[in-house]
Amino acid sequence: MEQIYLESFFKSGYRRLMKYILNIAHFDRKIQQVIYHRIEVIEFFNEFGLLATKKAFKVGKSTIFSWKQKLKESGGKLSSLALKSKAPKSRSKRSVVSEHCQFIEQYRVKHPSVSKLTIKPALDAYCKDIGIKTISESTIGRVINELKQNGKIPNYHLITTINGRTGKLKFKGIKPKGKEASYW
């Protein structure tokens, strides 16, 4: 009943306030805290100035002005102060040619559970013969993991057991030293 009274009494002000609050209500608690902190910094800056804000919050002038600009451009929407993704807009593509994958797959089929360190010299010689660019050891490791996930080469670090009670297959990974075993 109180809400109806407030809405009718403060017609435009109440609706504006509710839009203001609902703008950030769907965010997580952590993101809301970041938004409230940024609002607090902006209000403190408007009241006490730059030096006091730098001492109190350790936030630079350009940061404060960028927050104010975001608020102004969005028309006062608090959601504009939310954290944005810091991931790069264009990530670098992996330069692996299909010949690399085919060679690694064939090599691992002939020589099971051979490491990336062993594959590297053979792959370099193969790339030199064909005339394509070589790849690093870490990239070879990524290709091996990708081939395992796609089921093109077997994963030799799995132990398969049958559950005696249910009869279902369990796949247990061999644990490296210092880590716990993973079950699928």
CSV table of C-alpha atoms in Angstrom, one decimal:
chain,number,residue,atom,x,y,z
A,1,MET,CA,0.0,0.0,0.0
A,2,GLU,CA,2.9,2.3,0.8
A,3,GLN,CA,4.4,1.8,-2.6
A,4,ILE,CA,1.2,2.9,-4.4
A,5,TYR,CA,1.0,6.0,-2.2
A,6,LEU,CA,4.7,6.9,-3.0
A,7,GLU,CA,4.1,6.3,-6.7
A,8,SER,CA,1.1,8.5,-6.8
A,9,PHE,CA,2.6,11.2,-4.6
A,10,PHE,CA,6.0,11.5,-6.3
A,11,LYS,CA,4.8,10.6,-9.8
A,12,SER,CA,7.8,11.5,-12.0
A,13,GLY,CA,10.4,11.4,-9.3
A,14,TYR,CA,9.5,7.9,-8.1
A,15,ARG,CA,9.6,6.5,-11.6
A,16,ARG,CA,12.9,8.2,-12.3
A,17,LEU,CA,14.3,6.8,-9.0
A,18,MET,CA,13.1,3.3,-9.8
A,19,LYS,CA,14.7,3.4,-13.3
A,20,TYR,CA,17.9,4.7,-11.7
A,21,ILE,CA,17.9,1.7,-9.2
A,22,LEU,CA,16.8,-0.9,-11.7
A,23,ASN,CA,19.6,0.1,-14.1
A,24,ILE,CA,22.1,-1.7,-11.9
A,25,ALA,CA,19.9,-4.1,-9.9
A,26,HIS,CA,20.6,-7.1,-12.3
A,27,PHE,CA,24.4,-6.9,-11.8
A,28,ASP,CA,26.3,-9.1,-9.4
A,29,ARG,CA,27.0,-7.8,-5.9
A,30,LYS,CA,30.7,-7.3,-6.7
A,31,ILE,CA,30.0,-5.2,-9.8
A,32,GLN,CA,27.4,-3.2,-7.8
A,33,GLN,CA,30.1,-2.5,-5.2
A,34,VAL,CA,32.5,-1.3,-8.0
A,35,ILE,CA,29.8,1.0,-9.4
A,36,TYR,CA,29.0,2.4,-5.9
A,37,HIS,CA,32.7,3.0,-5.2
A,38,ARG,CA,33.1,4.9,-8.5
A,39,ILE,CA,30.0,7.0,-7.7
A,40,GLU,CA,31.5,7.7,-4.3
A,41,VAL,CA,34.8,8.8,-5.8
A,42,ILE,CA,33.1,11.1,-8.3
A,43,GLU,CA,31.0,12.7,-5.6
A,44,PHE,CA,34.0,13.1,-3.3
A,45,PHE,CA,35.9,14.7,-6.3
A,46,ASN,CA,33.1,17.2,-6.9
A,47,GLU,CA,33.0,18.2,-3.3
A,48,PHE,CA,36.7,18.2,-2.2
A,49,GLY,CA,38.7,18.4,-5.4
A,50,LEU,CA,41.6,16.5,-7.0
A,51,LEU,CA,44.2,16.4,-4.2
A,52,ALA,CA,41.9,15.1,-1.5
A,53,THR,CA,40.5,12.5,-3.9
A,54,LYS,CA,44.0,11.3,-4.8
A,55,LYS,CA,44.9,11.0,-1.2
A,56,ALA,CA,41.7,9.3,-0.1
A,57,PHE,CA,41.0,6.9,-3.0
A,58,LYS,CA,44.4,6.8,-4.9
A,59,VAL,CA,42.5,7.4,-8.2
A,60,GLY,CA,44.0,9.6,-10.9
A,61,LYS,CA,42.5,12.6,-12.6
A,62,SER,CA,42.1,11.0,-16.0
A,63,THR,CA,40.3,8.0,-14.5
A,64,ILE,CA,37.8,10.2,-12.7
A,65,PHE,CA,37.2,12.3,-15.8
A,66,SER,CA,36.7,9.2,-17.9
A,67,TRP,CA,34.1,7.9,-15.4
A,68,LYS,CA,32.3,11.2,-15.5
A,69,GLN,CA,32.4,11.2,-19.3
A,70,LYS,CA,30.9,7.7,-19.4
A,71,LEU,CA,28.1,8.8,-17.1
A,72,LYS,CA,27.4,11.9,-19.2
A,73,GLU,CA,27.4,10.0,-22.5
A,74,SER,CA,25.0,7.4,-21.2
A,75,GLY,CA,22.6,10.0,-19.9
A,76,GLY,CA,23.3,9.3,-16.2
A,77,LYS,CA,22.9,5.5,-16.3
A,78,LEU,CA,24.9,3.9,-13.5
A,79,SER,CA,25.4,0.8,-15.6
A,80,SER,CA,27.9,2.7,-17.7
A,81,LEU,CA,30.3,2.6,-14.6
A,82,ALA,CA,30.3,-1.2,-14.6
A,83,LEU,CA,33.4,-3.1,-15.3
A,84,LYS,CA,33.9,-3.9,-19.0
A,85,SER,CA,35.8,-6.9,-20.4
A,86,LYS,CA,39.5,-6.4,-20.5
A,87,ALA,CA,40.1,-9.1,-23.1
A,88,PRO,CA,41.7,-7.9,-26.3
A,89,LYS,CA,39.3,-7.1,-29.1
A,90,SER,CA,41.4,-9.1,-31.7
A,91,ARG,CA,43.3,-12.0,-30.4
A,92,SER,CA,46.3,-13.4,-32.3
A,93,LYS,CA,45.5,-16.4,-34.3
A,94,ARG,CA,47.6,-19.6,-33.9
A,95,SER,CA,49.6,-20.2,-37.1
A,96,VAL,CA,49.3,-23.9,-37.2
A,97,VAL,CA,48.9,-25.4,-40.7
A,98,SER,CA,47.0,-28.7,-41.3
A,99,GLU,CA,50.3,-30.3,-42.3
A,100,HIS,CA,51.6,-29.7,-38.7
A,101,CYS,CA,48.6,-31.4,-37.2
A,102,GLN,CA,48.8,-34.3,-39.7
A,103,PHE,CA,52.5,-34.9,-39.0
A,104,ILE,CA,52.0,-34.8,-35.2
A,105,GLU,CA,49.1,-37.2,-35.4
A,106,GLN,CA,51.0,-39.7,-37.6
A,107,TYR,CA,54.1,-39.4,-35.4
A,108,ARG,CA,52.1,-40.0,-32.2
A,109,VAL,CA,50.3,-43.0,-33.8
A,110,LYS,CA,53.7,-44.6,-34.8
A,111,HIS,CA,55.4,-43.6,-31.5
A,112,PRO,CA,52.7,-43.6,-28.7
A,113,SER,CA,53.1,-41.2,-25.7
A,114,VAL,CA,56.1,-39.4,-27.2
A,115,SER,CA,56.7,-36.0,-25.8
A,116,LYS,CA,56.6,-32.6,-27.5
A,117,LEU,CA,60.3,-32.3,-27.0
A,118,THR,CA,60.9,-35.4,-29.0
A,119,ILE,CA,58.6,-34.4,-31.8
A,120,LYS,CA,60.1,-30.9,-32.2
A,121,PRO,CA,63.3,-31.9,-34.1
A,122,ALA,CA,61.5,-34.3,-36.4
A,123,LEU,CA,58.8,-31.7,-37.1
A,124,ASP,CA,61.4,-29.0,-37.8
A,125,ALA,CA,63.1,-31.3,-40.4
A,126,TYR,CA,59.7,-32.1,-42.0
A,127,CYS,CA,58.8,-28.4,-42.2
A,128,LYS,CA,62.2,-27.6,-43.7
A,129,ASP,CA,61.6,-30.3,-46.4
A,130,ILE,CA,58.2,-29.0,-47.3
A,131,GLY,CA,59.1,-25.4,-47.0
A,132,ILE,CA,56.6,-24.2,-44.3
A,133,LYS,CA,57.1,-22.3,-41.1
A,134,THR,CA,58.1,-24.3,-38.0
A,135,ILE,CA,56.2,-24.1,-34.7
A,136,SER,CA,57.4,-24.0,-31.1
A,137,GLU,CA,57.3,-26.8,-28.5
A,138,SER,CA,54.5,-25.2,-26.6
A,139,THR,CA,52.4,-25.0,-29.7
A,140,ILE,CA,53.1,-28.7,-30.4
A,141,GLY,CA,51.8,-29.4,-26.9
A,142,ARG,CA,48.6,-27.4,-27.6
A,143,VAL,CA,48.1,-29.3,-30.8
A,144,ILE,CA,48.6,-32.7,-29.0
A,145,ASN,CA,46.0,-31.7,-26.4
A,146,GLU,CA,43.6,-30.6,-29.1
A,147,LEU,CA,44.1,-33.9,-31.0
A,148,LYS,CA,43.4,-35.8,-27.7
A,149,GLN,CA,40.2,-33.8,-27.1
A,150,ASN,CA,39.0,-34.5,-30.7
A,151,GLY,CA,39.7,-38.2,-30.2
A,152,LYS,CA,42.2,-38.3,-33.1
A,153,ILE,CA,45.0,-39.7,-30.9
A,154,PRO,CA,44.5,-41.8,-27.8
A,155,ASN,CA,45.0,-40.3,-24.4
A,156,TYR,CA,47.5,-42.7,-22.7
A,157,HIS,CA,47.1,-41.0,-19.4
A,158,LEU,CA,43.7,-42.5,-18.7
A,159,ILE,CA,42.9,-45.6,-16.6
A,160,THR,CA,39.6,-47.2,-17.5
A,161,THR,CA,37.8,-49.1,-14.7
A,162,ILE,CA,34.4,-50.7,-14.4
A,163,ASN,CA,32.3,-49.9,-11.3
A,164,GLY,CA,31.3,-53.2,-9.8
A,165,ARG,CA,28.0,-52.0,-8.4
A,166,THR,CA,26.6,-50.2,-11.4
A,167,GLY,CA,28.6,-51.7,-14.2
A,168,LYS,CA,29.5,-48.2,-15.7
A,169,LEU,CA,32.8,-47.3,-17.1
A,170,LYS,CA,34.9,-44.8,-15.2
A,171,PHE,CA,37.8,-42.9,-16.7
A,172,LYS,CA,40.5,-41.9,-14.2
A,173,GLY,CA,43.4,-39.7,-15.2
A,174,ILE,CA,46.9,-40.5,-13.9
A,175,LYS,CA,47.7,-37.8,-11.5
A,176,PRO,CA,50.9,-35.8,-11.9
A,177,LYS,CA,53.1,-35.4,-8.8
A,178,GLY,CA,51.6,-32.9,-6.4
A,179,LYS,CA,48.1,-32.8,-8.0
A,180,GLU,CA,44.9,-34.6,-7.3
A,181,ALA,CA,43.4,-37.2,-9.7
A,182,SER,CA,40.6,-36.0,-11.9
A,183,TYR,CA,37.5,-38.1,-12.6
A,184,TRP,CA,35.2,-37.9,-15.6
